[in-house]
Amino acid sequence: MSTPGHYFESVYADSADPWDFAGSWYELRRYGLLVASLPERRYRVCFEPACSVGVLTESLAARCDEVHAVDVVDAAAEQARRRISRAGLAHVSVRTADALAPWPRPACDLLVLSEFLYYTAADRLDALIGDLLRLVESGGTVVACHWLGRSEDHACHGEDVHAALARRDELERLVHHREEGFLLEVFRRA
Ligand SMILES: C[S@@+](CC[C@H](N)C(=O)[O-])C[C@H]1O[C@@H](n2cnc3c(N)ncnc32)[C@H](O)[C@@H]1O
């Protein structure tokens, strides 16, 4: 079973920044590697599902004309909105929404899947990835980065996520960066 949205509500009720995205050197370094690995200098439209408190969102903003970020938990999205507003980034929008629900999601040339897809049950990954890839224009970039540890709140493992991405005929892998903690991969969409 995929991890339900109400689980994340309870996580943010216990802590404003449950994974310490704003302070953890591990996370800040991971974000730096992710953004540095993007092959294009500029992107027109970035879609970032599961943006949490918006730390990665702010980094992505420097490379994109528009960033559309969403998180299913309003408390997280509200923090991200405040961060983006403080930084004066008028080209970034942060919406409270279930990224998997059929609201009108933006077509994009950059799709960012960071610590997100392991909340999806393994038997639903292929369908969900197919759905997300339909948003990405031909030649666009898909970046995926997932922790390789085990957690009870994950519905599948980070390795399952990247194996599912590797199976996609429409994705050409450009970057494969593996560390003890996480796997970072960048793909070009056919
Ligand atoms: C581990 S955090 C990852 C945050 C960010 N992507 C990063 O790499 O720093 C997972 C986030 O996914 C959000 N989330 C989980 N399922 C979601 C969904 N279906 N739609 C939007 N956000 C979701 C949670 O609320 C949480 O903020």
CSV table of C-alpha atoms and ligand atoms in Angstrom, one decimal:
chain,number,residue,atom,x,y,z
A,1,MET,CA,0.0,0.0,0.0
A,2,SER,CA,1.2,3.5,-0.8
A,3,THR,CA,1.9,5.8,2.2
A,4,PRO,CA,-1.3,7.9,2.7
A,5,GLY,CA,-1.4,11.7,2.8
A,6,HIS,CA,-2.7,11.8,6.4
A,7,TYR,CA,0.5,10.1,7.6
A,8,PHE,CA,2.5,13.2,6.4
A,9,GLU,CA,0.0,15.5,8.2
A,10,SER,CA,0.9,13.8,11.5
A,11,VAL,CA,4.7,14.0,10.7
A,12,TYR,CA,4.5,17.8,10.3
A,13,ALA,CA,2.3,18.1,13.3
A,14,ASP,CA,5.2,16.7,15.4
A,15,SER,CA,7.9,18.8,13.8
A,16,ALA,CA,7.9,21.8,11.4
A,17,ASP,CA,10.9,20.4,9.4
A,18,PRO,CA,10.8,16.7,10.2
A,19,TRP,CA,13.8,15.8,8.1
A,20,ASP,CA,15.8,18.9,9.0
A,21,PHE,CA,16.0,19.9,5.3
A,22,ALA,CA,17.0,23.5,6.2
A,23,GLY,CA,19.9,22.5,8.5
A,24,SER,CA,21.2,19.1,7.7
A,25,TRP,CA,24.6,19.1,5.9
A,26,TYR,CA,23.7,15.7,4.3
A,27,GLU,CA,20.6,17.2,2.7
A,28,LEU,CA,22.2,20.5,1.7
A,29,ARG,CA,25.0,18.7,0.0
A,30,ARG,CA,22.6,16.3,-1.7
A,31,TYR,CA,20.6,19.3,-3.0
A,32,GLY,CA,23.9,20.8,-4.3
A,33,LEU,CA,24.8,17.6,-6.1
A,34,LEU,CA,21.3,17.3,-7.6
A,35,VAL,CA,21.2,20.9,-8.9
A,36,ALA,CA,24.8,20.7,-10.2
A,37,SER,CA,24.0,17.5,-12.1
A,38,LEU,CA,21.2,19.1,-14.2
A,39,PRO,CA,22.6,19.2,-17.8
A,40,GLU,CA,20.9,22.3,-19.1
A,41,ARG,CA,21.9,25.7,-18.0
A,42,ARG,CA,18.3,27.0,-17.9
A,43,TYR,CA,14.9,25.3,-17.7
A,44,ARG,CA,11.6,26.8,-18.8
A,45,VAL,CA,9.3,25.0,-16.4
A,46,CYS,CA,10.2,22.8,-13.5
A,47,PHE,CA,7.7,20.6,-11.7
A,48,GLU,CA,8.7,19.5,-8.2
A,49,PRO,CA,6.2,17.2,-6.5
A,50,ALA,CA,6.6,16.7,-2.7
A,51,CYS,CA,8.6,19.9,-2.1
A,52,SER,CA,8.3,19.8,1.7
A,53,VAL,CA,9.5,23.1,3.2
A,54,GLY,CA,11.0,24.3,-0.1
A,55,VAL,CA,14.7,24.3,0.5
A,56,LEU,CA,15.4,22.4,-2.8
A,57,THR,CA,12.7,24.5,-4.5
A,58,GLU,CA,14.7,27.6,-3.7
A,59,SER,CA,17.9,26.2,-5.2
A,60,LEU,CA,16.0,25.0,-8.4
A,61,ALA,CA,14.6,28.6,-8.8
A,62,ALA,CA,18.0,29.9,-9.8
A,63,ARG,CA,18.0,27.6,-12.9
A,64,CYS,CA,14.4,27.9,-14.0
A,65,ASP,CA,12.1,30.5,-15.5
A,66,GLU,CA,9.1,28.9,-13.6
A,67,VAL,CA,9.0,26.4,-10.7
A,68,HIS,CA,5.8,24.7,-9.8
A,69,ALA,CA,6.2,22.9,-6.5
A,70,VAL,CA,3.5,21.0,-4.5
A,71,ASP,CA,3.3,19.3,-1.2
A,72,VAL,CA,0.3,17.3,0.1
A,73,VAL,CA,0.6,18.9,3.6
A,74,ASP,CA,-0.4,22.5,3.9
A,75,ALA,CA,1.9,23.2,6.8
A,76,ALA,CA,4.9,22.1,4.7
A,77,ALA,CA,3.7,24.0,1.6
A,78,GLU,CA,3.0,27.1,3.7
A,79,GLN,CA,6.6,27.1,5.0
A,80,ALA,CA,7.8,26.7,1.4
A,81,ARG,CA,5.7,29.6,0.3
A,82,ARG,CA,7.2,31.8,3.1
A,83,ARG,CA,10.7,30.8,2.2
A,84,ILE,CA,10.1,31.6,-1.5
A,85,SER,CA,8.4,34.9,-0.6
A,86,ARG,CA,11.3,35.9,1.7
A,87,ALA,CA,13.7,35.1,-1.2
A,88,GLY,CA,11.6,37.3,-3.5
A,89,LEU,CA,11.2,34.5,-6.1
A,90,ALA,CA,8.0,35.6,-7.9
A,91,HIS,CA,8.5,32.9,-10.6
A,92,VAL,CA,8.0,30.1,-8.1
A,93,SER,CA,4.6,28.8,-7.1
A,94,VAL,CA,3.9,26.5,-4.2
A,95,ARG,CA,0.6,24.7,-4.0
A,96,THR,CA,-0.9,22.4,-1.5
A,97,ALA,CA,-2.0,19.4,-3.5
A,98,ASP,CA,-1.7,15.7,-3.8
A,99,ALA,CA,0.9,15.4,-6.7
A,100,LEU,CA,-0.7,12.0,-7.6
A,101,ALA,CA,-4.2,13.3,-8.0
A,102,PRO,CA,-5.5,14.4,-11.4
A,103,TRP,CA,-5.4,18.2,-10.9
A,104,PRO,CA,-4.0,20.1,-13.9
A,105,ARG,CA,-0.3,19.6,-13.4
A,106,PRO,CA,2.1,21.7,-15.5
A,107,ALA,CA,3.8,20.4,-18.6
A,108,CYS,CA,7.5,20.8,-17.9
A,109,ASP,CA,11.0,20.4,-19.2
A,110,LEU,CA,12.4,19.5,-15.8
A,111,LEU,CA,10.8,17.0,-13.4
A,112,VAL,CA,12.3,16.6,-10.0
A,113,LEU,CA,11.7,13.4,-8.1
A,114,SER,CA,13.5,13.8,-4.8
A,115,GLU,CA,12.8,11.5,-1.9
A,116,PHE,CA,9.2,11.0,-3.2
A,117,LEU,CA,8.6,7.8,-5.2
A,118,TYR,CA,9.4,5.3,-2.4
A,119,TYR,CA,6.1,6.3,-0.8
A,120,THR,CA,4.4,4.5,-3.7
A,121,ALA,CA,3.7,0.7,-3.6
A,122,ALA,CA,6.1,-1.2,-5.8
A,123,ASP,CA,3.2,-2.6,-7.9
A,124,ARG,CA,2.0,1.0,-8.7
A,125,LEU,CA,5.4,2.5,-9.5
A,126,ASP,CA,5.3,1.8,-13.3
A,127,ALA,CA,1.8,3.4,-13.7
A,128,LEU,CA,2.7,6.4,-11.6
A,129,ILE,CA,6.0,7.0,-13.4
A,130,GLY,CA,4.3,6.7,-16.7
A,131,ASP,CA,1.8,9.3,-15.6
A,132,LEU,CA,4.5,11.7,-14.4
A,133,LEU,CA,6.6,11.2,-17.6
A,134,ARG,CA,3.6,12.3,-19.7
A,135,LEU,CA,4.1,15.8,-18.2
A,136,VAL,CA,7.7,16.0,-19.5
A,137,GLU,CA,8.3,17.4,-22.9
A,138,SER,CA,10.5,15.6,-25.4
A,139,GLY,CA,14.2,16.3,-24.6
A,140,GLY,CA,13.3,17.3,-21.1
A,141,THR,CA,15.2,16.3,-18.0
A,142,VAL,CA,14.1,14.0,-15.2
A,143,VAL,CA,16.2,13.9,-12.1
A,144,ALA,CA,15.6,11.3,-9.4
A,145,CYS,CA,17.3,11.1,-6.0
A,146,HIS,CA,16.4,8.6,-3.3
A,147,TRP,CA,17.8,7.5,0.1
A,148,LEU,CA,18.9,3.9,0.1
A,149,GLY,CA,18.1,3.1,3.7
A,150,ARG,CA,15.0,1.4,5.0
A,151,SER,CA,12.1,3.1,6.8
A,152,GLU,CA,8.8,1.8,8.0
A,153,ASP,CA,6.9,4.6,6.3
A,154,HIS,CA,8.3,3.8,2.8
A,155,ALA,CA,6.1,1.7,0.6
A,156,CYS,CA,9.0,0.4,-1.5
A,157,HIS,CA,12.8,0.8,-1.5
A,158,GLY,CA,14.8,3.5,-3.3
A,159,GLU,CA,16.4,0.8,-5.4
A,160,ASP,CA,12.9,-0.2,-6.6
A,161,VAL,CA,12.2,3.3,-7.7
A,162,HIS,CA,15.4,3.6,-9.7
A,163,ALA,CA,15.0,0.1,-11.2
A,164,ALA,CA,11.5,1.2,-12.4
A,165,LEU,CA,13.0,4.4,-13.9
A,166,ALA,CA,15.7,2.3,-15.6
A,167,ARG,CA,13.0,0.1,-17.3
A,168,ARG,CA,11.5,3.1,-19.1
A,169,ASP,CA,12.1,3.0,-22.8
A,170,GLU,CA,11.5,6.8,-23.1
A,171,LEU,CA,14.3,7.6,-20.6
A,172,GLU,CA,18.0,7.8,-21.5
A,173,ARG,CA,20.2,7.9,-18.4
A,174,LEU,CA,22.8,10.7,-18.4
A,175,VAL,CA,24.0,10.6,-14.8
A,176,HIS,CA,24.4,7.8,-12.3
A,177,HIS,CA,25.8,8.8,-8.9
A,178,ARG,CA,25.7,6.3,-6.1
A,179,GLU,CA,26.8,6.9,-2.5
A,180,GLU,CA,26.4,4.9,0.6
A,181,GLY,CA,23.3,7.0,1.5
A,182,PHE,CA,21.6,7.7,-1.8
A,183,LEU,CA,21.3,7.2,-5.5
A,184,LEU,CA,21.1,10.3,-7.8
A,185,GLU,CA,20.2,9.8,-11.5
A,186,VAL,CA,19.5,12.1,-14.3
A,187,PHE,CA,17.6,11.1,-17.5
A,188,ARG,CA,16.7,12.7,-20.8
A,189,ARG,CA,13.2,12.0,-22.0
A,190,ALA,CA,12.9,10.8,-25.6
B,1,LIG,C1,11.0,13.0,2.6
B,1,LIG,S1,10.1,14.5,2.1
B,1,LIG,C2,11.0,15.0,0.6
B,1,LIG,C3,11.1,16.4,0.4
B,1,LIG,C4,11.9,16.9,-0.8
B,1,LIG,N1,11.4,16.4,-2.0
B,1,LIG,C5,13.3,16.7,-0.6
B,1,LIG,O1,13.9,15.9,-1.3
B,1,LIG,O2,13.9,17.4,0.3
B,1,LIG,C6,8.7,13.8,1.5
B,1,LIG,C7,7.6,14.8,1.2
B,1,LIG,O3,6.6,14.3,0.3
B,1,LIG,C8,5.4,14.8,0.6
B,1,LIG,N2,4.4,14.0,-0.1
B,1,LIG,C9,4.2,12.6,0.1
B,1,LIG,N3,3.2,12.2,-0.7
B,1,LIG,C10,2.9,13.2,-1.5
B,1,LIG,C11,1.9,13.4,-2.5
B,1,LIG,N4,1.2,12.4,-3.0
B,1,LIG,N5,1.8,14.6,-3.1
B,1,LIG,C12,2.5,15.7,-2.7
B,1,LIG,N6,3.4,15.6,-1.7
B,1,LIG,C13,3.6,14.4,-1.1
B,1,LIG,C14,5.3,14.8,2.1
B,1,LIG,O4,4.3,15.6,2.7
B,1,LIG,C15,6.8,15.3,2.4
B,1,LIG,O5,6.8,16.7,2.6
